[in-house]
Coordinates of C-alpha atoms and ligand atoms in Angstrom, one line a residue:
M193 CA 63.5 -5.6 1.2
V194 CA 64.7 -1.7 0.7
S195 CA 61.3 -0.7 0.0
E196 CA 60.1 -2.5 3.6
W197 CA 63.0 -0.5 5.1
G198 CA 61.7 2.6 3.2
T199 CA 58.1 2.1 4.3
W200 CA 59.3 1.5 8.1
L201 CA 61.3 4.9 7.9
S202 CA 58.5 6.6 6.5
R203 CA 56.3 5.3 9.2
R204 CA 58.6 6.3 12.1
F205 CA 60.0 9.4 10.9
G206 CA 57.7 10.6 8.2
G207 CA 59.5 12.3 5.1
A208 CA 62.4 13.3 7.1
W209 CA 64.2 10.2 6.8
L210 CA 65.3 11.2 3.4
L211 CA 66.8 14.4 4.7
L212 CA 68.9 12.6 7.4
L213 CA 70.4 10.1 4.9
A214 CA 71.3 13.4 2.9
L215 CA 72.9 14.9 5.9
S216 CA 74.9 11.6 6.6
L217 CA 76.1 11.5 3.2
A218 CA 77.2 15.1 3.0
A219 CA 78.8 14.9 6.8
T220 CA 80.8 11.4 5.6
L221 CA 81.8 13.5 2.2
G222 CA 83.0 16.5 4.2
V223 CA 84.9 14.2 6.7
V224 CA 86.8 12.5 3.6
A225 CA 87.1 15.9 1.8
G226 CA 89.2 17.3 5.1
V227 CA 86.4 18.6 7.7
P228 CA 87.5 17.4 11.1
L229 CA 85.3 14.8 12.5
W230 CA 83.9 17.0 15.6
Q231 CA 83.0 19.5 13.2
A232 CA 81.2 17.3 10.6
A233 CA 79.3 15.5 13.7
L234 CA 78.4 18.9 15.1
G235 CA 76.9 19.8 11.7
W236 CA 75.1 16.8 11.5
F237 CA 73.4 16.7 14.9
V238 CA 72.1 20.4 14.7
L239 CA 70.9 20.0 10.9
S240 CA 69.0 16.9 11.9
G241 CA 67.6 18.1 14.9
L242 CA 66.4 21.1 13.3
A243 CA 64.9 18.6 10.4
L244 CA 63.1 16.5 12.9
V245 CA 61.7 19.4 15.0
T246 CA 60.2 21.2 12.2
D247 CA 58.7 18.0 10.4
R248 CA 54.9 17.8 11.5
S249 CA 54.6 14.2 10.4
L250 CA 56.7 13.6 13.0
E251 CA 54.5 12.3 15.5
P252 CA 54.7 8.3 14.4
D253 CA 51.9 7.0 16.4
A254 CA 49.2 9.9 16.7
P255 CA 45.9 8.7 15.6
P256 CA 44.8 10.0 12.2
S257 CA 42.0 12.9 12.6
S258 CA 38.5 11.3 11.7
Q259 CA 37.0 14.8 11.9
S260 CA 36.3 16.7 8.4
P261 CA 37.4 20.2 8.7
D262 CA 33.7 21.1 8.0
L263 CA 32.1 19.8 10.9
P264 CA 31.7 21.6 14.2
E265 CA 33.4 20.9 17.2
T266 CA 30.9 19.7 19.4
I267 CA 27.4 18.1 17.8
D268 CA 24.2 19.4 19.6
P269 CA 22.3 16.2 20.4
L270 CA 18.9 18.0 20.1
A271 CA 19.8 19.2 16.5
Y272 CA 20.8 15.7 15.6
V273 CA 17.8 14.1 16.7
S274 CA 15.7 16.7 15.1
A275 CA 17.5 16.2 11.7
T276 CA 16.6 12.6 12.1
L277 CA 13.1 13.3 12.5
E278 CA 12.9 15.8 9.9
A279 CA 13.9 12.6 7.5
T280 CA 11.0 10.5 8.7
D281 CA 7.3 10.8 7.4
T282 CA 5.7 10.3 10.7
A283 CA 4.4 13.3 12.3
S284 CA 6.8 13.9 15.3
L285 CA 7.4 16.6 17.8
L286 CA 10.0 16.7 20.8
L287 CA 8.8 17.9 24.2
D288 CA 10.6 19.0 27.1
R289 CA 9.5 18.2 30.6
E290 CA 6.5 20.5 30.8
A291 CA 5.3 19.5 27.3
N292 CA 6.6 22.5 25.6
V293 CA 7.4 22.2 21.8
L294 CA 11.2 22.0 21.3
F295 CA 11.0 20.9 17.6
Q296 CA 8.5 20.0 15.3
N297 CA 8.8 17.9 11.9
K298 CA 7.5 18.9 8.4
A299 CA 5.1 15.8 8.7
S300 CA 3.6 17.4 12.2
D301 CA 3.3 20.6 10.3
R302 CA 1.3 19.2 7.8
V303 CA -0.8 17.5 10.3
W304 CA -1.1 20.0 13.0
G305 CA 0.1 23.3 11.6
A306 CA 3.3 25.0 12.6
L307 CA 3.9 25.1 16.5
P308 CA 6.5 27.8 17.6
V309 CA 9.3 26.3 19.5
G310 CA 8.6 26.9 23.1
V311 CA 4.7 26.8 23.1
H312 CA 2.9 24.4 25.0
L313 CA 1.7 21.6 23.2
S314 CA -1.9 22.1 24.2
A315 CA -1.7 25.3 22.2
R316 CA -2.6 23.2 19.3
L317 CA -3.4 19.9 20.2
R318 CA -6.8 20.0 22.0
S319 CA -7.5 16.1 22.2
P320 CA -7.9 15.6 25.9
A321 CA -7.0 11.6 25.5
V322 CA -3.6 12.8 24.0
L323 CA -2.9 15.5 26.7
D324 CA -3.7 12.9 29.2
M325 CA -1.3 10.6 27.7
V326 CA 1.4 13.2 27.4
R327 CA 1.0 14.1 31.2
E328 CA 0.9 10.4 32.5
T329 CA 4.3 9.7 30.4
L330 CA 5.8 13.1 31.5
S331 CA 5.2 11.9 35.2
T332 CA 6.1 8.1 35.1
G333 CA 8.6 8.4 32.5
K334 CA 7.3 5.3 30.7
P335 CA 6.2 4.8 27.0
N336 CA 2.5 5.4 26.1
Q337 CA 0.1 5.1 23.0
I338 CA -3.3 5.5 21.8
E339 CA -5.6 5.6 19.0
H340 CA -6.7 9.2 17.7
A341 CA -9.1 10.0 15.5
E342 CA -9.3 13.7 13.6
R343 CA -12.2 14.5 11.9
L344 CA -11.2 17.7 10.1
P345 CA -10.2 18.5 7.6
S346 CA -11.1 14.7 6.6
Q347 CA -11.3 11.7 8.7
Q348 CA -7.9 10.7 9.9
V349 CA -6.7 7.8 12.3
F350 CA -3.4 8.1 13.9
L351 CA -1.6 5.9 16.4
A352 CA -0.3 8.6 18.9
R353 CA 3.0 7.7 21.0
I354 CA 4.9 9.1 23.4
A355 CA 8.4 8.0 24.8
P356 CA 11.3 9.4 26.5
I357 CA 14.7 9.9 25.1
E358 CA 18.0 10.8 27.3
I359 CA 20.1 12.9 25.4
P360 CA 23.6 13.9 26.4
S361 CA 23.7 17.8 28.0
G362 CA 26.6 19.2 29.6
Q363 CA 28.3 16.5 31.9
G364 CA 25.1 14.3 32.4
L365 CA 22.1 13.5 30.3
D366 CA 18.9 15.4 29.7
R367 CA 15.3 14.0 29.4
I368 CA 13.3 15.1 26.4
Y369 CA 10.3 13.3 24.9
L370 CA 9.0 12.2 21.4
L371 CA 5.7 12.5 20.7
S372 CA 4.7 10.6 17.2
F373 CA 1.6 10.3 15.3
R374 CA 1.6 7.2 12.6
D375 CA -1.5 7.6 10.3
I376 CA -3.2 4.3 10.3
S377 CA -6.5 5.2 8.6
E378 CA -5.7 3.0 5.7
L379 CA -5.2 0.0 8.0
R380 CA -8.5 0.7 9.7
R381 CA -10.3 1.4 6.2
L382 CA -9.3 -2.2 5.4
D383 CA -10.3 -3.8 8.5
R384 CA -13.8 -1.8 8.3
M385 CA -14.0 -3.2 4.8
R386 CA -13.1 -6.8 5.6
S387 CA -15.6 -6.9 8.7
D388 CA -18.4 -5.4 6.4
F389 CA -17.6 -8.2 3.8
V390 CA -17.7 -10.9 6.6
A391 CA -21.0 -9.5 7.5
N392 CA -22.8 -9.1 4.3
A393 CA -21.3 -12.5 3.3
S394 CA -22.9 -14.1 6.3
H395 CA -26.2 -12.0 5.8
E396 CA -26.3 -13.1 2.0
L397 CA -26.1 -17.0 3.2
R398 CA -28.0 -16.7 6.3
T399 CA -31.3 -15.5 4.2
P400 CA -31.3 -18.5 2.1
L401 CA -30.6 -20.9 5.0
A402 CA -33.4 -19.4 7.1
S403 CA -35.6 -20.0 4.2
L404 CA -34.7 -23.7 3.7
R405 CA -34.9 -24.1 7.4
G406 CA -38.7 -23.0 7.3
F407 CA -39.5 -25.4 4.9
I408 CA -37.9 -28.3 6.2
E409 CA -40.0 -27.5 9.3
T410 CA -43.1 -27.1 7.4
L411 CA -42.5 -30.2 5.4
Q412 CA -42.0 -32.1 8.8
G413 CA -45.2 -30.7 10.1
P414 CA -48.3 -28.9 8.4
A415 CA -47.5 -30.1 4.9
K416 CA -46.3 -33.6 6.0
S417 CA -49.1 -35.4 4.3
D418 CA -49.4 -32.5 1.4
P419 CA -48.1 -33.9 -2.1
K420 CA -48.8 -30.7 -3.9
A421 CA -47.5 -28.4 -1.1
Q422 CA -44.2 -30.7 -0.7
E423 CA -43.7 -30.4 -4.7
R424 CA -43.9 -26.7 -4.3
F425 CA -41.8 -26.4 -1.4
L426 CA -39.1 -28.7 -2.6
A427 CA -38.7 -26.3 -5.9
I428 CA -38.0 -23.3 -3.6
M429 CA -35.5 -25.2 -1.5
L430 CA -33.6 -26.1 -4.5
D431 CA -33.7 -22.8 -6.0
Q432 CA -32.5 -21.3 -2.6
A433 CA -29.6 -24.2 -2.2
T434 CA -28.7 -23.0 -5.9
R435 CA -28.4 -19.4 -4.7
M436 CA -26.4 -20.3 -1.8
S437 CA -23.7 -22.4 -3.8
R438 CA -23.6 -19.6 -6.3
L439 CA -22.7 -17.1 -3.6
V440 CA -20.1 -19.7 -2.2
D441 CA -18.5 -19.9 -5.8
D442 CA -18.4 -16.4 -6.0
L443 CA -16.8 -15.8 -2.7
L444 CA -14.2 -18.6 -3.6
S445 CA -13.5 -16.8 -6.9
L446 CA -12.9 -13.5 -5.0
S447 CA -10.6 -14.9 -2.6
R448 CA -8.6 -16.8 -5.0
L449 CA -8.3 -13.5 -7.1
E450 CA -7.2 -11.6 -4.5
L451 CA -4.2 -14.2 -3.6
K452 CA -2.8 -13.6 -7.0
A453 CA -3.7 -9.8 -7.3
N454 CA 0.0 -8.7 -7.9
L455 CA 1.1 -11.5 -10.2
A456 CA 0.1 -10.2 -13.8
P457 CA -1.0 -12.9 -16.3
E458 CA 1.1 -14.4 -19.0
G459 CA -0.4 -16.1 -21.6
T460 CA -1.8 -14.5 -24.7
V461 CA -5.6 -14.5 -25.8
D462 CA -7.2 -14.0 -29.1
L463 CA -10.4 -12.0 -28.0
V464 CA -12.5 -12.8 -31.6
P465 CA -13.0 -16.5 -30.8
L466 CA -13.3 -16.0 -27.1
L467 CA -16.0 -13.4 -27.4
S468 CA -17.6 -15.6 -29.9
H469 CA -17.4 -18.5 -27.4
V470 CA -18.9 -16.7 -24.4
R471 CA -22.0 -15.3 -26.7
D472 CA -22.6 -18.9 -27.7
S473 CA -22.6 -20.1 -24.0
L474 CA -25.1 -17.3 -23.3
V475 CA -27.6 -17.8 -26.0
P476 CA -30.0 -20.1 -24.1
L477 CA -30.1 -17.7 -21.2
A478 CA -30.8 -14.7 -23.9
E479 CA -33.4 -16.5 -25.5
D480 CA -35.2 -17.2 -22.2
L481 CA -35.2 -13.4 -21.5
G482 CA -36.2 -12.4 -25.1
V483 CA -32.6 -10.9 -25.7
E484 CA -30.5 -11.0 -29.2
I485 CA -26.5 -11.0 -28.6
D486 CA -24.9 -9.1 -31.6
L487 CA -21.4 -9.3 -32.0
H488 CA -19.4 -6.8 -33.5
L489 CA -16.0 -8.0 -34.5
P490 CA -13.1 -7.1 -36.5
P491 CA -12.2 -10.0 -39.3
A492 CA -8.3 -10.2 -37.9
P493 CA -7.3 -11.7 -34.6
V494 CA -7.0 -9.4 -31.5
E495 CA -4.6 -10.3 -29.1
V496 CA -3.9 -9.4 -25.5
T497 CA -1.8 -10.4 -22.4
G498 CA -4.0 -12.4 -20.3
D499 CA -5.8 -15.7 -19.0
R500 CA -8.4 -17.2 -21.1
D501 CA -10.6 -18.5 -18.2
E502 CA -10.4 -15.4 -16.3
L503 CA -11.4 -13.2 -19.4
V504 CA -14.2 -15.6 -20.3
Q505 CA -15.7 -14.8 -16.7
V506 CA -15.6 -10.8 -17.1
F507 CA -17.4 -10.9 -20.7
E508 CA -19.8 -13.8 -19.3
N509 CA -20.3 -11.5 -16.3
L510 CA -21.1 -8.1 -18.4
I511 CA -22.9 -9.7 -21.3
E512 CA -25.1 -11.7 -18.5
N513 CA -25.8 -8.4 -16.7
A514 CA -26.5 -6.7 -19.9
C515 CA -29.3 -9.6 -20.7
K516 CA -30.6 -9.3 -17.3
Y517 CA -31.0 -5.9 -16.4
G518 CA -31.3 -4.6 -19.8
Q519 CA -34.0 -7.2 -20.6
E520 CA -36.3 -4.4 -21.7
G521 CA -34.1 -3.3 -24.6
E522 CA -34.2 -6.8 -26.0
R523 CA -31.0 -6.4 -27.7
V524 CA -27.2 -6.6 -26.7
D525 CA -24.2 -5.1 -28.7
V526 CA -20.9 -6.4 -28.2
Y527 CA -18.2 -4.4 -30.0
L528 CA -14.3 -5.0 -30.1
T529 CA -12.2 -2.5 -31.4
A530 CA -8.3 -2.3 -31.9
S531 CA -7.0 1.0 -33.5
D532 CA -3.1 0.9 -34.0
P533 CA -1.8 2.8 -32.0
G534 CA -4.6 2.9 -29.0
P535 CA -5.8 0.4 -26.7
V536 CA -8.0 -2.7 -27.5
E537 CA -11.5 -2.5 -26.2
V538 CA -14.5 -4.4 -25.5
T539 CA -17.8 -2.6 -25.1
V540 CA -21.0 -4.4 -23.9
Q541 CA -24.0 -2.0 -24.5
D542 CA -27.7 -2.5 -23.7
H543 CA -30.9 -0.6 -24.7
G544 CA -32.6 -1.4 -20.8
P545 CA -33.6 1.3 -18.4
G546 CA -29.9 2.2 -17.5
I547 CA -28.4 3.1 -14.2
P548 CA -29.1 6.3 -12.2
L549 CA -25.6 8.3 -12.3
E550 CA -25.3 7.9 -8.1
H551 CA -25.2 4.2 -8.4
V552 CA -22.3 4.3 -11.0
P553 CA -19.1 4.7 -8.9
R554 CA -20.4 2.0 -6.5
L555 CA -21.3 -0.7 -8.7
T556 CA -17.9 -2.9 -8.4
E557 CA -18.1 -2.7 -4.4
R558 CA -18.7 -6.2 -3.1
F559 CA -22.4 -6.9 -2.6
Y560 CA -23.7 -3.2 -4.1
R561 CA -26.7 -3.6 -6.0
V562 CA -29.0 -1.1 -7.2
S563 CA -32.2 -2.8 -6.0
V564 CA -31.3 -5.8 -4.2
T565 CA -34.7 -7.4 -4.8
D566 CA -34.4 -7.0 -8.8
S567 CA -30.7 -8.5 -8.4
R568 CA -32.2 -11.6 -6.5
S569 CA -35.0 -11.9 -8.5
K570 CA -32.5 -12.2 -11.2
K571 CA -30.4 -14.8 -9.7
G572 CA -27.5 -12.2 -8.7
T573 CA -25.0 -12.5 -5.8
G574 CA -24.0 -8.8 -5.8
L575 CA -20.3 -10.0 -6.6
G576 CA -20.2 -10.1 -10.3
L577 CA -18.9 -6.9 -11.0
A578 CA -16.3 -7.1 -8.0
I579 CA -14.8 -10.2 -9.4
V580 CA -14.7 -8.3 -12.9
K581 CA -12.7 -5.4 -11.3
H582 CA -10.4 -7.7 -9.4
I583 CA -9.6 -9.8 -12.9
L584 CA -9.4 -6.6 -14.8
T585 CA -6.8 -5.0 -12.4
R586 CA -4.6 -8.1 -12.6
H587 CA -4.8 -7.6 -16.1
R588 CA -3.7 -4.1 -15.9
A589 CA -7.0 -3.3 -17.8
R590 CA -10.1 -0.9 -16.7
L591 CA -13.6 -1.0 -16.6
I592 CA -15.3 2.2 -17.8
V593 CA -18.9 2.2 -17.1
S594 CA -21.5 5.0 -18.6
S595 CA -25.0 4.9 -18.4
E596 CA -28.2 7.1 -19.1
V597 CA -31.4 6.5 -17.4
G598 CA -34.1 5.3 -20.0
K599 CA -31.6 4.8 -22.7
G600 CA -29.1 1.7 -21.5
S601 CA -25.9 1.2 -20.1
R602 CA -22.2 0.8 -21.4
F603 CA -19.7 -1.6 -19.9
T604 CA -16.4 -0.8 -21.4
V605 CA -13.2 -2.8 -20.7
R606 CA -10.2 -0.9 -22.0
F607 CA -7.0 -3.0 -22.1
Ligands
ADP767 P1 -25.5 -9.0 -9.2 O1 -24.9 -10.3 -9.0 O2 -26.5 -8.4 -8.5 O3 -25.9 -9.1 -10.6 P2 -23.2 -7.5 -10.2 O4 -22.0 -7.1 -9.3 O5 -22.9 -8.3 -11.3 O6 -24.2 -8.1 -9.3 O7 -23.9 -6.2 -10.6 C1 -24.1 -5.4 -9.4 C2 -25.4 -4.4 -9.7 O8 -25.3 -3.3 -10.8 C3 -26.7 -5.2 -10.0 O9 -27.4 -5.5 -8.9 C4 -27.3 -4.5 -10.7 O10 -28.0 -3.4 -9.9 C5 -26.4 -3.2 -11.4 N1 -26.0 -3.7 -12.9 C6 -24.9 -4.2 -13.3 N2 -25.0 -4.1 -14.9 C7 -26.1 -3.8 -15.2 C8 -26.7 -3.2 -16.6 N3 -26.2 -3.9 -17.5 N4 -27.7 -2.4 -16.3 C9 -28.4 -2.2 -15.3 N5 -27.9 -2.2 -13.9 C10 -26.7 -3.3 -13.9

């Protein structure tokens, strides 16, 4: 209770209440000691009045000051908007009603070079489409946006957008304009890749389909009663249908891998038995091609974190490619090395014709082939190495390709 009173008094009279209490006590003692009452009362009033007037905390309901002593009295709205834009990574400029530059952030500086304050936007930005857009917004006051491509120093695509901003100025509002350039080059690149992929996949499927249709028509017409031709055509048709189903399988495989691209595998796989298994499964194909697959494996287990089926798919693809495209070398060597410390590596080496240097960086692109006819004649789809790359990315592993024309190729998987 006493402390509640103390708090109330403090809030009401600040630190002065203690002094008032002391003065009252002194006046009472004075009266008891014989000082006349009127003198004690006068002294009490004069001294308390002085105490209350000099105590600054006695402004009971004054709101607490929210301003830090370091802040300026008034904030310049333009400086405030500029500071906010400086913190973003979107290239942005503030323009006045005549399209003169009021401010440019660092991101814009990097794209357009430094534009001095006060200079007209067209001094640096030459694109007629962007300038027309700016002009339209300046006259209508309505936001606008267009796509704008810059070719130099490198191909970049931006979403250029302009919108008015009202900022306080004196007693009223002033209108300025925010012109921003959002870099959408990566989005456009992905769009292009997707549409290229659909176009390639459709083309790959259309070719065997057209051939199947052609043979069906021939079998219904000219070859209707020619058993020898029928037998030959049916064999080709079976081949084309098998090619289509291989392609569909690979496409499905790729899309499944894309769905789980960001999920790292959790299991543990011993690569020694896995590579032996892959070799055994490819022996019939290798024998048909006249190729021998030699495994060079360490005696102890070599374990990596991974998905067994996906790793089987990786090494099947690499060893099968080595047998098919390196057939002339008649031998494929598979090395498994695990130095501690150091990475685990599997190298598939063939002794065939090799791959010209300019093709090497593009081998893992979907449908990229050094020779389309060669790949087709070897039952390739052009998706094998793209699948390998996807699986390895998920496994946090790398594919390193080196090749020498006339000597053969090495495909190394480094975990
Ligand atoms: P494909 O289904 O055509 O074999 P891949 O994606 O597996 O598709 O391989 C892409 C291309 O890389 C092949 O078409 C071939 O031109 C080339 N290639 C792959 N492996 C080898 C190799 N060991 N030797 C020579 N060329 C190869």
